[in-house]
Short mmCIF file of C-alpha atoms and ligand atoms in Angstrom, two decimals:
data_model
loop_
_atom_site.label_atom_id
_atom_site.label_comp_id
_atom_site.label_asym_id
_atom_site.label_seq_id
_atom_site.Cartn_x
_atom_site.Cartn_y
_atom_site.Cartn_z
CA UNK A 1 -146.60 -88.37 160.67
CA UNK A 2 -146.19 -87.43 164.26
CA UNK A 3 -145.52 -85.17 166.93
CA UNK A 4 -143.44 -85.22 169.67
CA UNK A 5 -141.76 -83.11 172.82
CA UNK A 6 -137.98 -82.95 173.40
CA UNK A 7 -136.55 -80.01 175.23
CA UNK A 8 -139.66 -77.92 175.76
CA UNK A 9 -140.05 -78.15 171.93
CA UNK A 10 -142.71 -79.66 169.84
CA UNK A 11 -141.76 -81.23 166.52
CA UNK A 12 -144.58 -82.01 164.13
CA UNK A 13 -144.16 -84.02 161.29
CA UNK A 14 -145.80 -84.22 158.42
CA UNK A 15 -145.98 -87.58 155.48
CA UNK A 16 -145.35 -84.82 153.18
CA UNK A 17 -141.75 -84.15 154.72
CA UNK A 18 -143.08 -80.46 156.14
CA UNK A 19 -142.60 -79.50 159.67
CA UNK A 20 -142.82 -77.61 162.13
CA UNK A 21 -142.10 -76.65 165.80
CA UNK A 22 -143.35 -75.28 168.38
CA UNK A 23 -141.92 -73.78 171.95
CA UNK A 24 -143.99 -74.60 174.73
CA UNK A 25 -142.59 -71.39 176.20
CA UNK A 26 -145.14 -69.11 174.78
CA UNK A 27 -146.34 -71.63 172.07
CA UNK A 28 -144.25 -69.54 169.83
CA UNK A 29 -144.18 -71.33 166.70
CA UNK A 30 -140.55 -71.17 165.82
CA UNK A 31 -140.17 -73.15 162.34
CA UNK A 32 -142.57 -73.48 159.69
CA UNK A 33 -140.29 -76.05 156.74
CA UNK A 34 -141.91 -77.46 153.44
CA UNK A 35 -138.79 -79.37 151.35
CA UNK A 36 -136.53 -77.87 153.38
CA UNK A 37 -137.69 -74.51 153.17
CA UNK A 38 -137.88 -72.29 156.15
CA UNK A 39 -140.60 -70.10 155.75
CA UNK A 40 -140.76 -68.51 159.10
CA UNK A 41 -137.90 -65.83 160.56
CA UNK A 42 -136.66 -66.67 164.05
CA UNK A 43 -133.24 -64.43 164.96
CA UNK A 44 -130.15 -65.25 165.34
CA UNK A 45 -130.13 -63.51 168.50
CA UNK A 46 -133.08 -64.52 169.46
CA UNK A 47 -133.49 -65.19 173.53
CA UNK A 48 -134.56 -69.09 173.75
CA UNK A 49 -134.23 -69.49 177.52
CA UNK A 50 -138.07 -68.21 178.34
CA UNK A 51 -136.48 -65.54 179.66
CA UNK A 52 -137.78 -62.89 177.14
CA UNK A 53 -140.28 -63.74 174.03
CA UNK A 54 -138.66 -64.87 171.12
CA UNK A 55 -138.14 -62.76 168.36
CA UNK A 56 -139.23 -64.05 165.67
CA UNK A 57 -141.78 -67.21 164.48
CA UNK A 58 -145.58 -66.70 165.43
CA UNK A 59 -145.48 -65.27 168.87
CA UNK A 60 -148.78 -64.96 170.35
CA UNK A 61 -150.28 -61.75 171.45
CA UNK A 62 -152.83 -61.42 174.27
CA UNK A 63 -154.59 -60.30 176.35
CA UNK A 64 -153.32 -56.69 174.76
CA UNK A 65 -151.47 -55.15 172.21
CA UNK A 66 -148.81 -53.34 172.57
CA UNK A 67 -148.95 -51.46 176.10
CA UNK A 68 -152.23 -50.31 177.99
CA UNK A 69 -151.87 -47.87 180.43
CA UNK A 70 -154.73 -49.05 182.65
CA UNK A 71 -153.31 -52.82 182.44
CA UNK A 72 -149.38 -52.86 184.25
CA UNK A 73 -148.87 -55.93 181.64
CA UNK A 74 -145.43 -55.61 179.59
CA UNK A 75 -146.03 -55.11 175.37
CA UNK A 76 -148.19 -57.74 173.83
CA UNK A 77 -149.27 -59.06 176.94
CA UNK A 78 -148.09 -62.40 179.12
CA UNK A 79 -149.05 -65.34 176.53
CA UNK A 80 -145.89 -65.25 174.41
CA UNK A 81 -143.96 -65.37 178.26
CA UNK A 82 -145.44 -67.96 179.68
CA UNK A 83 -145.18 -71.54 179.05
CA UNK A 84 -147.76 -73.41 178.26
CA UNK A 85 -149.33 -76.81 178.79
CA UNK A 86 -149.03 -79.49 175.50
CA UNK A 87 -152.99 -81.18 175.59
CA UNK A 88 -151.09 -83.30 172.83
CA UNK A 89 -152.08 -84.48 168.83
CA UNK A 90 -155.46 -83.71 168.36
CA UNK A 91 -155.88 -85.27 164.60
CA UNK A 92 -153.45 -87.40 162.99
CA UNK A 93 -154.43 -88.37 159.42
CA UNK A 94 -153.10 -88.42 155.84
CA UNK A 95 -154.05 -84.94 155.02
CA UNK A 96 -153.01 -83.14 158.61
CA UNK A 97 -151.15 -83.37 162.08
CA UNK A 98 -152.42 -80.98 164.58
CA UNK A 99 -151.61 -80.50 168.21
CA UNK A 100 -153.06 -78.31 170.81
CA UNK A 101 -151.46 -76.22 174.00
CA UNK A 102 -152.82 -74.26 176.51
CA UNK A 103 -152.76 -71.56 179.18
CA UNK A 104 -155.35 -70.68 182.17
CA UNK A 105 -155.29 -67.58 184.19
CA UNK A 106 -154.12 -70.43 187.67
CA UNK A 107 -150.73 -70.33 185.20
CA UNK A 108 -149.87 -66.88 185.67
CA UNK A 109 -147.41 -64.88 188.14
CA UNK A 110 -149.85 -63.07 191.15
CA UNK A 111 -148.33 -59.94 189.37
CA UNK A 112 -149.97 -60.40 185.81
CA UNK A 113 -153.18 -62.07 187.66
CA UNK A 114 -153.26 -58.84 190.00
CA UNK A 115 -153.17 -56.62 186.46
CA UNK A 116 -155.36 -58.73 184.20
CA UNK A 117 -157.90 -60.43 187.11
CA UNK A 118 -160.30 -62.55 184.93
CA UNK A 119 -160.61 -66.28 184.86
CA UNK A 120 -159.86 -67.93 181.09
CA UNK A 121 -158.77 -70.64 179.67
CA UNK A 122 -156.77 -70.32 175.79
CA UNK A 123 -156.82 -73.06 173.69
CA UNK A 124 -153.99 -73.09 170.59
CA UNK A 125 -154.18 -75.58 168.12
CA UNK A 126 -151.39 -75.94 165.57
CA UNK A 127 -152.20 -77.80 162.61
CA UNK A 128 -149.73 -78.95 159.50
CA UNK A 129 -150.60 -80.04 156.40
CA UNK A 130 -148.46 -80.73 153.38
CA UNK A 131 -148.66 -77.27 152.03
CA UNK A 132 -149.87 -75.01 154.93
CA UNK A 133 -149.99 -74.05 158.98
CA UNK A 134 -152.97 -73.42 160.53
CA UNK A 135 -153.16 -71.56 164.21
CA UNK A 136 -156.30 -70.68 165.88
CA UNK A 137 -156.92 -69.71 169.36
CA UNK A 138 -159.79 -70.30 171.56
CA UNK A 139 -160.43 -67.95 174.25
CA UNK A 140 -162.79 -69.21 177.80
CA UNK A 141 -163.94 -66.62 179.95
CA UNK A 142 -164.30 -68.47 182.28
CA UNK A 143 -165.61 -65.53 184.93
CA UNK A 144 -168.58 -64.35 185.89
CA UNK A 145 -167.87 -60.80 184.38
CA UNK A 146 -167.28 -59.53 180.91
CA UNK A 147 -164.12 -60.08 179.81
CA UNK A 148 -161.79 -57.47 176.90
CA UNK A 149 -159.01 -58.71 174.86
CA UNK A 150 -156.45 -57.97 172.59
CA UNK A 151 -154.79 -61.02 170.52
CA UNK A 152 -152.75 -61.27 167.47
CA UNK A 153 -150.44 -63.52 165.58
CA UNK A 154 -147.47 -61.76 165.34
CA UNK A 155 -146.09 -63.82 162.20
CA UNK A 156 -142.63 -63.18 161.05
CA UNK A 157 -141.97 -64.21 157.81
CA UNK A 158 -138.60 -65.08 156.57
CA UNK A 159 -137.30 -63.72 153.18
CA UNK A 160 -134.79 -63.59 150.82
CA UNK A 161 -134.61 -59.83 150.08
CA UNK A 162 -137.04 -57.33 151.45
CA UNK A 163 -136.47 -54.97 148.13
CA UNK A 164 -138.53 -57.77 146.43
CA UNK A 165 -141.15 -58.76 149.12
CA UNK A 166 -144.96 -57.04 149.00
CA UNK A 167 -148.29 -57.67 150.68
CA UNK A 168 -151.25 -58.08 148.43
CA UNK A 169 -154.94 -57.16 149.28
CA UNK A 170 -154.76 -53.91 151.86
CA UNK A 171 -155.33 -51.41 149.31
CA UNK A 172 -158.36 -49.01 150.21
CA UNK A 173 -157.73 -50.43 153.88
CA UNK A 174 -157.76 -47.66 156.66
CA UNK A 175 -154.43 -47.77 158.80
CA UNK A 176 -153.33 -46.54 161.69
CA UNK A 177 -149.66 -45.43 161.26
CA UNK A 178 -147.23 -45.73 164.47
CA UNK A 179 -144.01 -44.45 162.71
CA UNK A 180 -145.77 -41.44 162.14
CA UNK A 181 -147.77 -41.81 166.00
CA UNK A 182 -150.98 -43.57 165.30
CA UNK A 183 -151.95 -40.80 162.67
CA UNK A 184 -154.69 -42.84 160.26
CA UNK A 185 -154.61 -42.81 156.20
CA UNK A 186 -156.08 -45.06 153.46
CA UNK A 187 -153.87 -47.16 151.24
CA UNK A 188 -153.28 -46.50 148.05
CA UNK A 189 -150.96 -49.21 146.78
CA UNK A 190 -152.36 -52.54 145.17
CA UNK A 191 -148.97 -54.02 146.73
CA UNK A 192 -147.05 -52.94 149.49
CA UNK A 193 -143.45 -53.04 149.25
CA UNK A 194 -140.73 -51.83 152.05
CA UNK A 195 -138.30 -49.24 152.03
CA UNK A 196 -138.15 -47.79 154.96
CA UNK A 197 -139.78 -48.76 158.96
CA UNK A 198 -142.87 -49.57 158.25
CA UNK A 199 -145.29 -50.44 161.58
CA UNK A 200 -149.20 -50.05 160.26
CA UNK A 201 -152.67 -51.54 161.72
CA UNK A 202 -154.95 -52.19 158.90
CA UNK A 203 -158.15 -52.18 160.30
CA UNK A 204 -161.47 -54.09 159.56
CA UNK A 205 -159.30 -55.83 156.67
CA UNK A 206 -160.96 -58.73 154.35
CA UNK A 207 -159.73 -62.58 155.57
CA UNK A 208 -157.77 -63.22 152.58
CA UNK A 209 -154.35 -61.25 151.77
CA UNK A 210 -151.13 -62.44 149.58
CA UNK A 211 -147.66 -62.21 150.24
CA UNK A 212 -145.13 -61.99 147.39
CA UNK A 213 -141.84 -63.87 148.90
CA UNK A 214 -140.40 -62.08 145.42
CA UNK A 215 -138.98 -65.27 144.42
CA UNK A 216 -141.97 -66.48 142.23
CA UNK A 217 -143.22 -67.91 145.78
CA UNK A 218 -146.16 -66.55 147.77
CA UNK A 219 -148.05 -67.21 151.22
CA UNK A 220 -151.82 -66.82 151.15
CA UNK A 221 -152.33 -65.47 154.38
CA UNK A 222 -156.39 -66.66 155.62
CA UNK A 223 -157.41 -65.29 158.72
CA UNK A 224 -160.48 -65.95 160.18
CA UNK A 225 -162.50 -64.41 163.54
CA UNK A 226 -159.42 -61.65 163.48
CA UNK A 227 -160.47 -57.96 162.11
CA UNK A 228 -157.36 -56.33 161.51
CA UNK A 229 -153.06 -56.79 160.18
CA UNK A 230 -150.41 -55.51 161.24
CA UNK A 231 -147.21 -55.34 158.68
CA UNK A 232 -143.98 -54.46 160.50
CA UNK A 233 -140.53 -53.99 159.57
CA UNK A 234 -138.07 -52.26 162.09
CA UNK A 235 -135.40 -51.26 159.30
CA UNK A 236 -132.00 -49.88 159.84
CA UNK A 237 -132.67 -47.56 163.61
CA UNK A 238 -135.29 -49.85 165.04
CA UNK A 239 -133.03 -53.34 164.06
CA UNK A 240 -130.19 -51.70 165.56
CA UNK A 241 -131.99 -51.05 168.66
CA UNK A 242 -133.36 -54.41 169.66
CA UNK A 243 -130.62 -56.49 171.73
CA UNK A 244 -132.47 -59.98 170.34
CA UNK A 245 -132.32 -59.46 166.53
CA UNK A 246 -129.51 -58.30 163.79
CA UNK A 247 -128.51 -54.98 162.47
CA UNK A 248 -129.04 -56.37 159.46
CA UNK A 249 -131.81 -59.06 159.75
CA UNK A 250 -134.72 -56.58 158.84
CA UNK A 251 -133.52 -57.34 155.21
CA UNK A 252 -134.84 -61.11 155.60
CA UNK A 253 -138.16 -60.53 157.50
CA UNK A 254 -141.08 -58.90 157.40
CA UNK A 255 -144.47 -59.47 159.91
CA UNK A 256 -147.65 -59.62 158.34
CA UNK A 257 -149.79 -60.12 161.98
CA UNK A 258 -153.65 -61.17 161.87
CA UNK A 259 -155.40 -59.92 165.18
CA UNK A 260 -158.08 -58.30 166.96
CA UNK A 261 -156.13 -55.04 167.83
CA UNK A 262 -157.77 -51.62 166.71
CA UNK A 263 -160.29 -52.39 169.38
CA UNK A 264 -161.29 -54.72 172.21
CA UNK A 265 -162.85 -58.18 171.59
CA UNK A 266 -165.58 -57.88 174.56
CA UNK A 267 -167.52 -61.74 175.86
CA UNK A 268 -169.32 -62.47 177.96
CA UNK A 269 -169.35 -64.69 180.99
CA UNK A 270 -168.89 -68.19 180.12
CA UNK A 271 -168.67 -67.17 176.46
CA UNK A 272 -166.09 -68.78 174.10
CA UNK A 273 -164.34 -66.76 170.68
CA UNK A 274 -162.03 -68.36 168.25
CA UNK A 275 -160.05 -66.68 165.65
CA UNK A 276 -156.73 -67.23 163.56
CA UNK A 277 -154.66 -68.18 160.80
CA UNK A 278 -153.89 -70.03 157.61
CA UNK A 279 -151.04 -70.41 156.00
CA UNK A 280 -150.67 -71.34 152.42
CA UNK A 281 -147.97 -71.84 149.87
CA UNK A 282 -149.52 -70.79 146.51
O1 TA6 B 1 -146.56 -55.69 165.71
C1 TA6 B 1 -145.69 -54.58 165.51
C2 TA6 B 1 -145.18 -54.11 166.86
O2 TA6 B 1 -146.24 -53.69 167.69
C3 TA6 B 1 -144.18 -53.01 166.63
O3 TA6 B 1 -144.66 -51.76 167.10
C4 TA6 B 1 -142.94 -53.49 167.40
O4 TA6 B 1 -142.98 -53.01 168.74
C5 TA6 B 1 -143.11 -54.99 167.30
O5 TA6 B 1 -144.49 -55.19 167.54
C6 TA6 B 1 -142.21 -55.81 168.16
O6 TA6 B 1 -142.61 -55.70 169.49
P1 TA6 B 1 -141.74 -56.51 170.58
O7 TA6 B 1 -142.42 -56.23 171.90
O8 TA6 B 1 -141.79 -57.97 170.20
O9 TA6 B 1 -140.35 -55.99 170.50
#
């Protein structure tokens, strides 16, 4: 087991043979493998010079989702453009390998300080085991003030065929709908398959959803200190329309995203929050 940094990148590797990688530049995890399975989407477009957030892997949303128009920050925020610090392995044992990165407000341009101006310190730890990926962020406010976030794991799963993907658990959930502009409905549907764009915030959801890879394979998706998912597929305009991903790549990815989105996570001074995401192979 082990982890190490070449090229901005950390590789983590697990006795088990999994492993997995992570970009300092936004500590975007980019590759999630178990026997030589991939099990996380990265594009083949995808920008890997830190000069734009890479599409695809877990890139990590905060301080808001998607655009505020009281905070000049671009979409999702600065974490998943900035590059972070590696703290190094925090636990290195039979069953797991974790490391940890991190990001303080002294990190940021005087343009994103000047639009978000609070003092905090984020923790990520990344943490492999044979058969799953944990990631779990830990936010310091480290001001004297209150302090309101956004954050999210913006997971993009890679699969074989999107006709025989679905997302398990989200039925009677309350969503917010952007493709039809934010308008809110209750799901119906015991298993959510894709057909079309799909861009939904489930709100208030349980910790514990299922996705069907379609190939007798599924992720148990286990969030924890995170209220809501987001399940995302561009499909055939929106794929077209992003210069970093593949006309046709929306038919081998889909995001299911644990965050705190719907509404603000508000601490207070001094106050510390945690929240994330595990990873299963069931
Ligand atoms: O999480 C879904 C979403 O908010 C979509 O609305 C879409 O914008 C997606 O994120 C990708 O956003 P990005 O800024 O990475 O292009």
């Amino acid at each position: 087991m082990s982890a190490t940094l070449t090229d901005k990148v950390v590789t983590i590797e697990h006795s088990s043979g999994a492993t997995a990688k992570v970009a300092l530049f936004g500590a975007t995890v980019i590759s999630w493998d178990t026997n030589g399975t991939e099990h996380l989407f990265v594009s083949k477009q995808a920008i890997l010079d830190g000069s734009k957030a890479i599409r695809g892997g877990i890139p990590l949303v905060f301080p808001i989702f998607g655009t505020k128009p009281q905070i000049s920050l671009p979409q999702h925020g600065f974490a998943r453009n900035s590059y972070w610090d590696y703290l190094g392995i925090l636990t290195e044992n039979e069953k797991e390998v974790s490391v940890r990165f991190a990001l303080k407000d002294n990190q940021l341009t005087k343009e994103q300080r000047q639009a978000w101006p609070h003092s905090f310190r984020l923790v990520y730890t990344v943490t492999l085991t044979a058969k799953s990926l944990k990631t779990y962020l830990t936010v310091k406010n480290e001001d004297s003030d209150t302090m309101e976030f956004n954050t999210l794991l913006h997971t993009y799963f890679r699969v074989k065929n999107i006709a025989d993907v679905s997302v398990e658990g989200l039925q009677n959930y309350t969503y917010a709908d952007k493709v039809l502009s934010g308008a809110t409905d209750v799901e119906n549907r015991d298993k959510i398959t894709i057909s079309s764009e799909v861009d939904r915030v489930y709100q208030n959801v349980k910790d514990h959803l299922e996705l069907n890879l379609g190939d007798g394979n599924k992720i148990a998706i286990d969030k924890s200190g995170m209220k809501d998912t987001v399940v995302w597929n561009p499909w055939i305009e929106k794929a077209k329309g992003m210069g970093d991903f593949g006309d046709e790549e929306y038919k081998e990815m889909i995001c299911v995203e644990t965050g705190s989105v719907a509404q603000w996570v508000r601490m207070e001074a001094g106050q510390s929050w945690t929240g994330g995401q595990t990873l299963t192979l069931v």
